[in-house]
XYZ file of N, CA, C and O in Angstrom:
764
model
N -49.912 15.591 -17.418
C -50.171 15.857 -16.023
C -51.561 15.343 -15.676
O -52.436 15.258 -16.531
N -51.756 15.017 -14.416
C -53.050 14.491 -13.981
C -54.200 15.460 -14.240
O -55.327 15.046 -14.428
N -53.906 16.767 -14.243
C -54.961 17.754 -14.446
C -55.280 17.990 -15.922
O -56.086 18.841 -16.248
N -54.644 17.283 -16.825
C -54.812 17.329 -18.288
C -54.279 18.608 -18.933
O -54.534 18.851 -20.095
N -53.518 19.434 -18.214
C -52.966 20.662 -18.799
C -51.470 20.554 -19.055
O -50.786 21.547 -19.193
N -50.953 19.361 -19.145
C -49.548 19.180 -19.444
C -49.280 19.341 -20.931
O -50.179 19.595 -21.728
N -48.027 19.219 -21.280
C -47.594 19.303 -22.670
C -46.649 18.148 -22.954
O -45.928 17.700 -22.071
N -46.645 17.705 -24.186
C -45.641 16.749 -24.638
C -44.757 17.499 -25.611
O -45.240 18.107 -26.563
N -43.459 17.501 -25.354
C -42.495 18.142 -26.254
C -41.573 17.053 -26.773
O -40.869 16.409 -26.010
N -41.614 16.808 -28.076
C -40.767 15.798 -28.707
C -40.255 16.370 -30.016
O -40.983 17.082 -30.712
N -39.019 16.079 -30.337
C -38.444 16.622 -31.555
C -37.425 15.664 -32.150
O -36.657 15.041 -31.418
N -37.410 15.595 -33.464
C -36.356 14.866 -34.167
C -35.174 15.786 -34.443
O -34.127 15.337 -34.863
N -35.384 17.084 -34.232
C -34.315 18.067 -34.442
C -33.490 18.218 -33.175
O -33.948 17.892 -32.072
N -32.313 18.768 -33.324
C -31.424 18.992 -32.196
C -32.012 20.062 -31.276
O -32.407 21.137 -31.728
N -32.077 19.761 -29.985
C -32.577 20.694 -28.980
C -31.383 21.259 -28.225
O -30.677 20.539 -27.524
N -31.155 22.563 -28.381
C -30.036 23.229 -27.718
C -30.351 23.497 -26.256
O -29.524 23.314 -25.376
N -31.578 23.964 -25.992
C -32.009 24.204 -24.609
C -33.516 24.025 -24.536
O -34.225 24.212 -25.523
N -34.007 23.656 -23.336
C -35.431 23.489 -23.123
C -35.699 23.654 -21.643
O -34.955 23.156 -20.811
N -36.752 24.420 -21.333
C -37.161 24.572 -19.944
C -38.681 24.733 -19.903
O -39.291 25.143 -20.882
N -39.252 24.406 -18.772
C -40.666 24.668 -18.553
C -40.780 25.711 -17.452
O -39.949 25.769 -16.545
N -41.791 26.550 -17.572
C -42.057 27.569 -16.565
C -43.540 27.553 -16.241
O -44.374 27.367 -17.115
N -43.837 27.749 -14.985
C -45.216 27.869 -14.522
C -45.426 29.329 -14.169
O -45.046 29.776 -13.097
N -46.006 30.069 -15.077
C -46.113 31.518 -14.951
C -47.273 31.933 -14.061
O -47.101 32.676 -13.113
N -48.466 31.494 -14.350
C -49.632 31.986 -13.626
C -50.151 31.003 -12.587
O -50.859 31.399 -11.681
N -49.838 29.753 -12.727
C -50.222 28.763 -11.738
C -49.229 27.611 -11.801
O -48.502 27.449 -12.767
N -49.185 26.813 -10.746
C -48.130 25.821 -10.596
C -48.247 24.622 -11.521
O -47.273 23.925 -11.757
N -49.426 24.357 -12.032
C -49.589 23.102 -12.751
C -50.084 23.251 -14.186
O -50.768 22.388 -14.704
N -49.721 24.348 -14.848
C -49.962 24.494 -16.288
C -48.695 25.077 -16.912
O -48.577 26.281 -17.084
N -47.738 24.224 -17.231
C -46.434 24.709 -17.708
C -46.466 25.284 -19.117
O -47.338 24.957 -19.922
N -45.505 26.149 -19.379
C -45.207 26.653 -20.718
C -43.819 26.142 -21.063
O -42.912 26.179 -20.219
N -43.628 25.661 -22.273
C -42.331 25.150 -22.718
C -41.637 26.216 -23.556
O -42.255 26.791 -24.463
N -40.379 26.468 -23.252
C -39.521 27.352 -24.057
C -38.323 26.517 -24.484
O -37.661 25.908 -23.644
N -38.057 26.477 -25.790
C -36.939 25.666 -26.279
C -36.244 26.383 -27.427
O -36.845 27.194 -28.128
N -34.983 26.078 -27.588
C -34.243 26.501 -28.774
C -33.820 25.224 -29.478
O -33.215 24.340 -28.897
N -34.171 25.152 -30.762
C -33.857 23.998 -31.582
C -33.001 24.439 -32.752
O -32.868 25.635 -33.010
N -32.462 23.474 -33.473
C -31.711 23.756 -34.696
C -32.225 22.871 -35.812
O -32.549 21.704 -35.594
N -32.287 23.442 -37.004
C -32.650 22.651 -38.173
C -31.530 21.662 -38.464
O -30.446 21.742 -37.884
N -31.765 20.771 -39.392
C -30.715 19.801 -39.755
C -29.467 20.498 -40.304
O -28.368 19.993 -40.196
N -29.665 21.706 -40.871
C -28.502 22.446 -41.382
C -27.878 23.353 -40.321
O -26.937 24.072 -40.605
N -28.419 23.319 -39.089
C -27.804 24.049 -37.992
C -28.372 25.435 -37.702
O -27.860 26.143 -36.842
N -29.436 25.838 -38.397
C -30.034 27.153 -38.140
C -30.903 27.089 -36.879
O -31.782 26.242 -36.771
N -30.680 28.006 -35.924
C -31.466 27.984 -34.690
C -32.831 28.640 -34.852
O -33.018 29.527 -35.681
N -33.795 28.183 -34.052
C -35.094 28.833 -33.932
C -35.653 28.534 -32.551
O -35.277 27.558 -31.903
N -36.533 29.414 -32.083
C -37.147 29.258 -30.766
C -38.542 28.671 -30.902
O -39.235 28.898 -31.894
N -38.933 27.941 -29.879
C -40.236 27.300 -29.813
C -40.885 27.631 -28.472
O -40.227 27.585 -27.436
N -42.175 27.959 -28.511
C -42.959 28.164 -27.298
C -44.165 27.235 -27.379
O -44.882 27.232 -28.386
N -44.384 26.436 -26.350
C -45.540 25.552 -26.266
C -46.438 25.977 -25.113
O -45.973 26.070 -23.980
N -47.701 26.233 -25.405
C -48.650 26.730 -24.410
C -49.840 25.801 -24.239
O -50.302 25.195 -25.207
N -50.341 25.719 -23.014
C -51.607 25.042 -22.737
C -52.208 25.620 -21.452
O -52.260 24.961 -20.423
N -52.662 26.876 -21.494
C -53.265 27.469 -20.299
C -54.641 26.882 -20.015
O -55.288 26.328 -20.909
N -55.062 27.038 -18.778
C -56.403 26.574 -18.403
C -57.466 27.414 -19.101
O -57.302 28.613 -19.258
N -58.580 26.768 -19.467
C -59.677 27.543 -20.055
C -60.424 28.285 -18.951
O -60.384 27.883 -17.788
N -61.125 29.354 -19.310
C -61.976 29.994 -18.298
C -63.138 29.066 -17.963
O -63.596 28.311 -18.813
N -63.574 29.122 -16.734
C -64.709 28.323 -16.294
C -65.902 29.241 -16.059
O -65.715 30.444 -15.854
N -67.109 28.698 -16.074
C -68.280 29.552 -15.800
C -68.096 30.304 -14.476
O -67.687 29.719 -13.478
N -68.354 31.599 -14.518
C -68.215 32.430 -13.339
C -66.795 32.880 -13.059
O -66.511 33.520 -12.046
N -65.869 32.547 -13.949
C -64.457 32.882 -13.764
C -64.016 33.721 -14.955
O -64.407 33.439 -16.085
N -63.189 34.719 -14.712
C -62.729 35.511 -15.845
C -61.526 34.835 -16.508
O -61.097 33.759 -16.100
N -60.998 35.462 -17.528
C -59.916 34.865 -18.312
C -58.537 35.398 -17.925
O -57.571 35.186 -18.640
N -58.409 36.076 -16.788
C -57.170 36.770 -16.429
C -55.951 35.845 -16.382
O -54.900 36.190 -16.928
N -56.051 34.678 -15.747
C -54.884 33.785 -15.658
C -54.460 33.289 -17.032
O -53.285 33.285 -17.373
N -55.435 32.846 -17.814
C -55.131 32.379 -19.172
C -54.498 33.490 -19.993
O -53.477 33.296 -20.651
N -55.084 34.684 -19.947
C -54.582 35.806 -20.732
C -53.173 36.200 -20.321
O -52.324 36.472 -21.162
N -52.889 36.201 -19.013
C -51.531 36.549 -18.556
C -50.502 35.537 -19.036
O -49.387 35.905 -19.389
N -50.855 34.266 -19.033
C -49.920 33.237 -19.503
C -49.602 33.454 -20.991
O -48.448 33.398 -21.402
N -50.619 33.722 -21.787
C -50.432 33.956 -23.222
C -49.619 35.235 -23.442
O -48.673 35.258 -24.238
N -49.960 36.305 -22.730
C -49.241 37.574 -22.874
C -47.786 37.442 -22.438
O -46.884 37.995 -23.081
N -47.533 36.718 -21.369
C -46.155 36.530 -20.903
C -45.311 35.831 -21.963
O -44.168 36.205 -22.214
N -45.883 34.821 -22.599
C -45.150 34.105 -23.652
C -44.812 35.040 -24.803
O -43.711 34.972 -25.365
N -45.720 35.927 -25.168
C -45.449 36.891 -26.252
C -44.329 37.837 -25.858
O -43.431 38.109 -26.654
N -44.360 38.336 -24.643
C -43.321 39.261 -24.201
C -41.956 38.579 -24.123
O -40.935 39.191 -24.436
N -41.927 37.296 -23.715
C -40.663 36.560 -23.607
C -39.992 36.377 -24.959
O -38.780 36.369 -25.063
N -40.774 36.217 -26.008
C -40.213 35.927 -27.323
C -40.030 37.185 -28.163
O -39.268 37.202 -29.126
N -40.681 38.272 -27.791
C -40.703 39.484 -28.621
C -39.312 40.035 -28.909
O -39.062 40.530 -30.001
N -38.405 39.974 -27.966
C -37.080 40.555 -28.156
C -36.023 39.542 -28.592
O -34.858 39.893 -28.727
N -36.410 38.278 -28.766
C -35.444 37.300 -29.260
C -35.117 37.628 -30.710
O -35.942 38.135 -31.445
N -33.916 37.318 -31.101
C -33.470 37.704 -32.436
C -33.272 36.517 -33.368
O -32.548 36.608 -34.339
N -33.917 35.417 -33.059
C -33.882 34.260 -33.955
C -35.311 33.963 -34.381
O -36.266 34.372 -33.717
N -35.505 33.253 -35.473
C -36.855 32.875 -35.888
C -37.567 32.133 -34.758
O -36.916 31.480 -33.928
N -38.898 32.234 -34.730
C -39.635 31.631 -33.623
C -40.968 31.068 -34.095
O -41.528 31.517 -35.085
N -41.450 30.086 -33.340
C -42.779 29.531 -33.544
C -43.404 29.297 -32.181
O -42.695 29.058 -31.203
N -44.722 29.396 -32.132
C -45.466 29.130 -30.906
C -46.682 28.299 -31.277
O -47.295 28.518 -32.321
N -46.984 27.334 -30.426
C -48.128 26.494 -30.724
C -48.684 25.881 -29.455
O -48.015 25.872 -28.418
N -49.903 25.404 -29.552
C -50.526 24.709 -28.433
C -52.012 24.965 -28.364
O -52.586 25.677 -29.184
N -52.610 24.375 -27.348
C -54.019 24.593 -27.054
C -54.086 25.863 -26.219
O -53.878 25.836 -25.013
N -54.354 26.986 -26.859
C -54.403 28.271 -26.165
C -55.675 28.403 -25.318
O -55.789 29.306 -24.517
N -56.648 27.509 -25.521
C -57.958 27.661 -24.895
C -58.491 29.069 -25.110
O -59.109 29.675 -24.235
N -58.225 29.575 -26.293
C -58.623 30.919 -26.695
C -58.756 30.916 -28.212
O -57.953 30.284 -28.903
N -59.755 31.603 -28.721
C -59.948 31.658 -30.163
C -58.970 32.641 -30.810
O -58.500 33.567 -30.179
N -58.696 32.426 -32.061
C -57.693 33.203 -32.784
C -58.073 34.673 -32.917
O -57.211 35.530 -33.011
N -59.352 35.000 -32.899
C -59.779 36.381 -33.101
C -59.905 37.167 -31.788
O -60.256 38.339 -31.806
N -59.614 36.534 -30.648
C -59.744 37.259 -29.376
C -58.684 38.348 -29.254
O -57.631 38.296 -29.893
N -58.946 39.313 -28.424
C -57.974 40.395 -28.184
C -56.659 39.833 -27.655
O -55.588 40.258 -28.056
N -56.720 38.841 -26.766
C -55.498 38.278 -26.187
C -54.637 37.597 -27.246
O -53.429 37.798 -27.295
N -55.248 36.797 -28.102
C -54.468 36.108 -29.136
C -53.968 37.095 -30.180
O -52.836 36.974 -30.668
N -54.749 38.092 -30.524
C -54.277 39.128 -31.452
C -53.103 39.893 -30.840
O -52.122 40.202 -31.527
N -53.171 40.180 -29.559
C -52.082 40.841 -28.849
C -50.825 39.963 -28.863
O -49.716 40.442 -29.101
N -51.009 38.661 -28.641
C -49.895 37.707 -28.694
C -49.185 37.793 -30.045
O -47.963 37.875 -30.120
N -49.970 37.781 -31.123
C -49.392 37.851 -32.468
C -48.626 39.158 -32.683
O -47.520 39.152 -33.217
N -49.225 40.272 -32.289
C -48.600 41.578 -32.522
C -47.333 41.758 -31.710
O -46.303 42.164 -32.246
N -47.397 41.469 -30.421
C -46.228 41.672 -29.553
C -45.106 40.710 -29.930
O -43.937 41.088 -29.954
N -45.447 39.456 -30.237
C -44.434 38.471 -30.601
C -43.955 38.574 -32.038
O -42.997 37.915 -32.428
N -44.615 39.392 -32.864
C -44.237 39.509 -34.267
C -44.565 38.260 -35.073
O -43.863 37.913 -36.013
N -45.644 37.578 -34.711
C -46.009 36.316 -35.342
C -46.969 36.498 -36.513
O -47.730 37.448 -36.565
N -46.946 35.515 -37.406
C -47.909 35.387 -38.493
C -48.776 34.170 -38.213
O -48.322 33.198 -37.612
N -50.011 34.204 -38.685
C -50.935 33.086 -38.544
C -50.993 32.360 -39.883
O -51.495 32.911 -40.862
N -50.507 31.121 -39.954
C -50.482 30.406 -41.236
C -51.858 30.061 -41.786
O -51.978 29.720 -42.950
N -52.905 30.182 -40.983
C -54.248 29.878 -41.472
C -54.776 30.964 -42.395
O -55.637 30.698 -43.227
N -54.276 32.183 -42.251
C -54.798 33.281 -43.056
C -54.562 32.970 -44.531
O -53.447 32.702 -44.965
N -55.639 32.966 -45.291
C -55.579 32.643 -46.709
C -55.633 31.156 -47.011
O -55.659 30.759 -48.169
N -55.660 30.314 -45.962
C -55.672 28.870 -46.176
C -56.950 28.203 -45.663
O -57.276 27.109 -46.054
N -57.611 28.810 -44.684
C -58.805 28.223 -44.088
C -58.823 28.454 -42.598
O -57.924 29.078 -42.037
N -59.835 27.901 -41.919
C -59.963 28.162 -40.488
C -59.371 27.062 -39.609
O -58.903 27.336 -38.525
N -59.420 25.809 -40.003
C -58.817 24.687 -39.289
C -59.294 24.542 -37.845
O -58.498 24.519 -36.914
N -60.605 24.400 -37.623
C -61.088 24.178 -36.258
C -60.654 22.803 -35.752
O -60.578 21.844 -36.523
N -60.361 22.719 -34.458
C -59.853 21.480 -33.869
C -60.647 21.011 -32.654
O -60.383 19.933 -32.140
N -61.597 21.820 -32.182
C -62.336 21.488 -30.966
C -63.811 21.794 -31.150
O -64.135 22.845 -31.704
N -64.677 20.921 -30.691
C -64.450 19.588 -30.153
C -64.180 18.592 -31.274
O -64.629 18.781 -32.405
N -63.465 17.558 -30.956
C -63.011 16.624 -31.992
C -64.165 15.937 -32.707
O -64.028 15.538 -33.860
N -65.318 15.845 -32.068
C -66.450 15.143 -32.681
C -67.155 15.959 -33.759
O -67.820 15.389 -34.621
N -67.010 17.286 -33.741
C -67.678 18.130 -34.726
C -66.770 19.277 -35.170
O -67.147 20.438 -35.128
N -65.583 18.955 -35.640
C -64.646 20.019 -35.996
C -65.131 20.872 -37.154
O -64.722 22.021 -37.286
N -66.015 20.352 -37.974
C -66.482 21.158 -39.107
C -67.198 22.424 -38.654
O -67.214 23.417 -39.381
N -67.783 22.397 -37.482
C -68.428 23.593 -36.942
C -67.802 23.988 -35.592
O -68.410 24.689 -34.798
N -66.579 23.539 -35.354
C -65.944 23.725 -34.060
C -65.196 25.040 -33.908
O -65.360 25.973 -34.694
N -64.363 25.077 -32.899
C -63.611 26.262 -32.496
C -62.134 26.136 -32.833
O -61.576 25.055 -32.837
N -61.499 27.258 -33.061
C -60.066 27.316 -33.358
C -59.312 27.601 -32.061
O -58.851 28.701 -31.805
N -59.198 26.600 -31.197
C -58.526 26.774 -29.909
C -57.056 26.382 -29.976
O -56.258 26.823 -29.149
N -56.701 25.528 -30.922
C -55.315 25.086 -31.068
C -54.638 26.006 -32.073
O -55.084 26.140 -33.210
N -53.564 26.632 -31.633
C -52.926 27.688 -32.422
C -51.528 27.285 -32.868
O -50.852 26.512 -32.197
N -51.108 27.873 -33.968
C -49.726 27.777 -34.430
C -49.382 29.115 -35.067
O -50.062 29.556 -35.988
N -48.348 29.753 -34.545
C -47.894 31.034 -35.069
C -46.400 30.955 -35.328
O -45.675 30.265 -34.606
N -45.942 31.651 -36.358
C -44.530 31.622 -36.722
C -44.043 33.019 -37.083
O -44.830 33.881 -37.475
N -42.738 33.214 -36.976
C -42.158 34.466 -37.457
C -42.023 34.390 -38.981
O -42.203 33.334 -39.586
N -41.708 35.510 -39.587
C -41.650 35.595 -41.054
C -40.572 34.718 -41.689
O -40.584 34.523 -42.895
N -39.690 34.169 -40.901
C -38.604 33.346 -41.445
C -39.067 31.958 -41.874
O -38.301 31.213 -42.462
N -40.299 31.611 -41.565
C -40.819 30.297 -41.919
C -41.727 30.381 -43.141
O -42.432 31.356 -43.336
N -41.692 29.319 -43.960
C -42.640 29.159 -45.050
C -43.371 27.836 -44.838
O -42.855 26.934 -44.171
N -44.573 27.725 -45.413
C -45.400 26.544 -45.199
C -45.512 25.703 -46.440
O -45.660 26.211 -47.532
N -45.457 24.394 -46.242
C -45.750 23.439 -47.301
C -47.179 22.956 -47.156
O -47.882 22.780 -48.131
N -47.597 22.689 -45.893
C -48.964 22.213 -45.672
C -49.395 22.498 -44.243
O -48.572 22.648 -43.351
N -50.708 22.553 -44.087
C -51.322 22.731 -42.781
C -52.627 21.946 -42.829
O -53.398 22.074 -43.788
N -52.874 21.116 -41.822
C -54.086 20.303 -41.851
C -54.487 19.865 -40.437
O -53.643 19.802 -39.547
N -55.765 19.561 -40.290
C -56.296 18.976 -39.064
C -56.301 17.472 -39.271
O -56.817 16.981 -40.281
N -55.737 16.740 -38.325
C -55.644 15.285 -38.442
C -56.898 14.601 -37.906
O -57.759 15.236 -37.305
N -56.965 13.302 -38.088
C -58.103 12.500 -37.631
C -58.167 12.476 -36.105
O -57.187 12.739 -35.413
N -59.324 12.098 -35.612
C -59.583 11.988 -34.180
C -58.607 10.985 -33.553
O -58.425 9.884 -34.071
N -57.987 11.373 -32.445
C -57.047 10.499 -31.731
C -57.554 10.205 -30.317
O -56.779 9.997 -29.392
N -58.893 10.199 -30.151
C -59.545 9.942 -28.863
C -59.224 11.006 -27.820
O -59.043 10.719 -26.647
N -59.132 12.239 -28.267
C -58.958 13.388 -27.388
C -60.141 14.321 -27.627
O -60.894 14.133 -28.583
N -60.289 15.329 -26.801
C -61.354 16.297 -27.062
C -60.953 17.292 -28.148
O -61.785 18.027 -28.666
N -59.679 17.309 -28.543
C -59.174 18.132 -29.644
C -58.603 17.216 -30.720
O -58.104 16.145 -30.426
N -58.642 17.688 -31.951
C -57.933 16.981 -33.026
C -56.565 17.637 -33.197
O -56.418 18.838 -33.003
N -55.560 16.860 -33.592
C -54.225 17.429 -33.798
C -54.190 18.372 -35.000
O -54.871 18.156 -36.002
N -53.395 19.410 -34.892
C -53.129 20.342 -35.980
C -51.701 20.050 -36.439
O -50.775 20.074 -35.626
N -51.527 19.727 -37.709
C -50.209 19.357 -38.227
C -49.782 20.321 -39.319
O -50.612 20.778 -40.117
N -48.492 20.622 -39.335
C -47.962 21.525 -40.358
C -46.601 21.025 -40.812
O -45.851 20.447 -40.044
N -46.343 21.234 -42.078
C -44.996 21.060 -42.617
C -44.500 22.444 -42.951
O -45.150 23.183 -43.692
N -43.382 22.834 -42.379
C -42.855 24.161 -42.637
C -41.360 24.109 -42.792
O -40.708 23.139 -42.424
N -40.829 25.161 -43.381
C -39.399 25.254 -43.650
C -38.881 26.578 -43.112
O -39.551 27.606 -43.224
N -37.686 26.528 -42.562
C -37.007 27.752 -42.167
C -36.237 28.215 -43.393
O -35.444 27.466 -43.959
N -36.529 29.425 -43.837
C -35.907 29.930 -45.053
C -34.382 29.895 -44.949
O -33.819 30.156 -43.895
N -33.746 29.588 -46.056
C -32.278 29.535 -46.084
C -31.667 30.879 -45.710
O -30.580 30.938 -45.151
N -32.368 31.962 -46.003
C -31.857 33.299 -45.693
C -32.214 33.736 -44.280
O -31.891 34.850 -43.880
N -32.902 32.864 -43.514
C -33.298 33.240 -42.155
C -32.070 33.459 -41.303
O -31.121 32.695 -41.336
N -32.112 34.478 -40.575
C -31.011 34.775 -39.669
C -31.552 35.523 -38.486
O -32.605 35.191 -37.965
N -30.890 36.550 -38.116
C -31.324 37.328 -36.979
C -32.622 38.037 -37.311
O -32.755 38.669 -38.345
N -33.565 37.911 -36.439
C -34.874 38.534 -36.603
C -34.778 39.964 -36.090
O -34.274 40.229 -35.019
N -35.238 40.890 -36.870
C -35.220 42.284 -36.428
C -36.626 42.839 -36.484
O -37.502 42.279 -37.123
N -36.838 43.941 -35.850
C -38.148 44.579 -35.873
C -38.521 45.016 -37.283
O -39.673 45.188 -37.590
N -37.547 45.183 -38.179
C -37.865 45.533 -39.559
C -38.416 44.333 -40.317
O -39.168 44.481 -41.257
N -38.030 43.127 -39.889
C -38.454 41.921 -40.589
C -39.800 41.403 -40.088
O -40.440 40.635 -40.746
N -40.212 41.840 -38.903
C -41.478 41.404 -38.351
C -42.359 42.626 -38.136
O -41.851 43.733 -38.011
N -43.650 42.419 -38.087
C -44.514 43.562 -37.857
C -44.163 44.238 -36.545
O -43.892 43.569 -35.558
N -44.138 45.570 -36.544
C -43.895 46.290 -35.304
C -45.074 46.094 -34.385
O -46.220 46.220 -34.801
N -44.816 45.788 -33.100
C -45.950 45.673 -32.189
C -46.638 47.031 -32.045
O -45.996 48.065 -32.096
N -47.921 47.009 -31.878
C -48.660 48.233 -31.665
C -48.337 48.712 -30.251
O -48.456 47.960 -29.298
N -47.909 49.953 -30.119
C -47.444 50.475 -28.847
C -48.463 50.273 -27.740
O -48.123 49.807 -26.651
N -49.719 50.620 -27.981
C -50.740 50.456 -26.948
C -50.909 48.997 -26.553
O -51.113 48.694 -25.383
N -50.838 48.069 -27.509
C -50.985 46.659 -27.193
C -49.821 46.164 -26.356
O -50.007 45.398 -25.419
N -48.607 46.577 -26.694
C -47.444 46.166 -25.899
C -47.565 46.721 -24.483
O -47.262 46.023 -23.504
N -48.034 47.941 -24.360
C -48.216 48.549 -23.041
C -49.307 47.785 -22.276
O -49.159 47.519 -21.086
N -50.402 47.423 -22.958
C -51.464 46.652 -22.298
C -50.944 45.311 -21.791
O -51.280 44.876 -20.690
N -50.124 44.644 -22.592
C -49.577 43.351 -22.189
C -48.674 43.513 -20.973
O -48.737 42.738 -20.018
N -47.817 44.524 -20.984
C -46.914 44.759 -19.854
C -47.727 45.102 -18.600
O -47.423 44.627 -17.498
N -48.783 45.896 -18.751
C -49.626 46.264 -17.608
C -50.318 45.023 -17.057
O -50.384 44.823 -15.834
N -50.843 44.165 -17.926
C -51.527 42.954 -17.474
C -50.568 42.045 -16.722
O -50.934 41.456 -15.700
N -49.328 41.932 -17.190
C -48.330 41.123 -16.498
C -47.998 41.715 -15.140
O -47.861 41.003 -14.149
N -47.887 43.027 -15.052
C -47.549 43.703 -13.788
C -48.678 43.511 -12.776
O -48.430 43.335 -11.587
N -49.922 43.531 -13.248
C -51.061 43.353 -12.367
C -51.142 41.930 -11.841
O -51.695 41.683 -10.786
N -50.584 40.969 -12.615
C -50.640 39.573 -12.219
C -49.633 39.261 -11.186
O -49.641 38.344 -10.459
């Protein structure tokens, strides 16, 4: 998009459904898709790129977009992954809430920090580009790629959907913290 908040969604896997939604503003879409592995196992994908907060502006729009995506995927019963430039650090309350409500795991835990922004100094940069998955996924690799003339470096992962993956239940994923789920619902209602 001309405003630089668009997304590119491309897949070599079969795409069963795909839609974009503009939750908090008209020109920063969120992608929701259902894909299938080569063996036919379905999983959901969420792609996010909310606007960053600007000086003198709070983070309410960005936070609502992230929270809405977590609530949309929380009750789905298939494995799921979410990724994108969240314009938010992994340790923020909003991103932690996203993980808890959506039942996601952070593949960086135990592997490293993987900063991606700014692309010119990623060794001391920020973790704004996120990738979260449900417990049905396992990782082969996770890495930050070389500079591609963007302000962010790409984050790449090789992952597998477990052969035993099936319907996702609240027993298989961390239970969302009740207060956090209530906070997310309240923030969405206020928006």
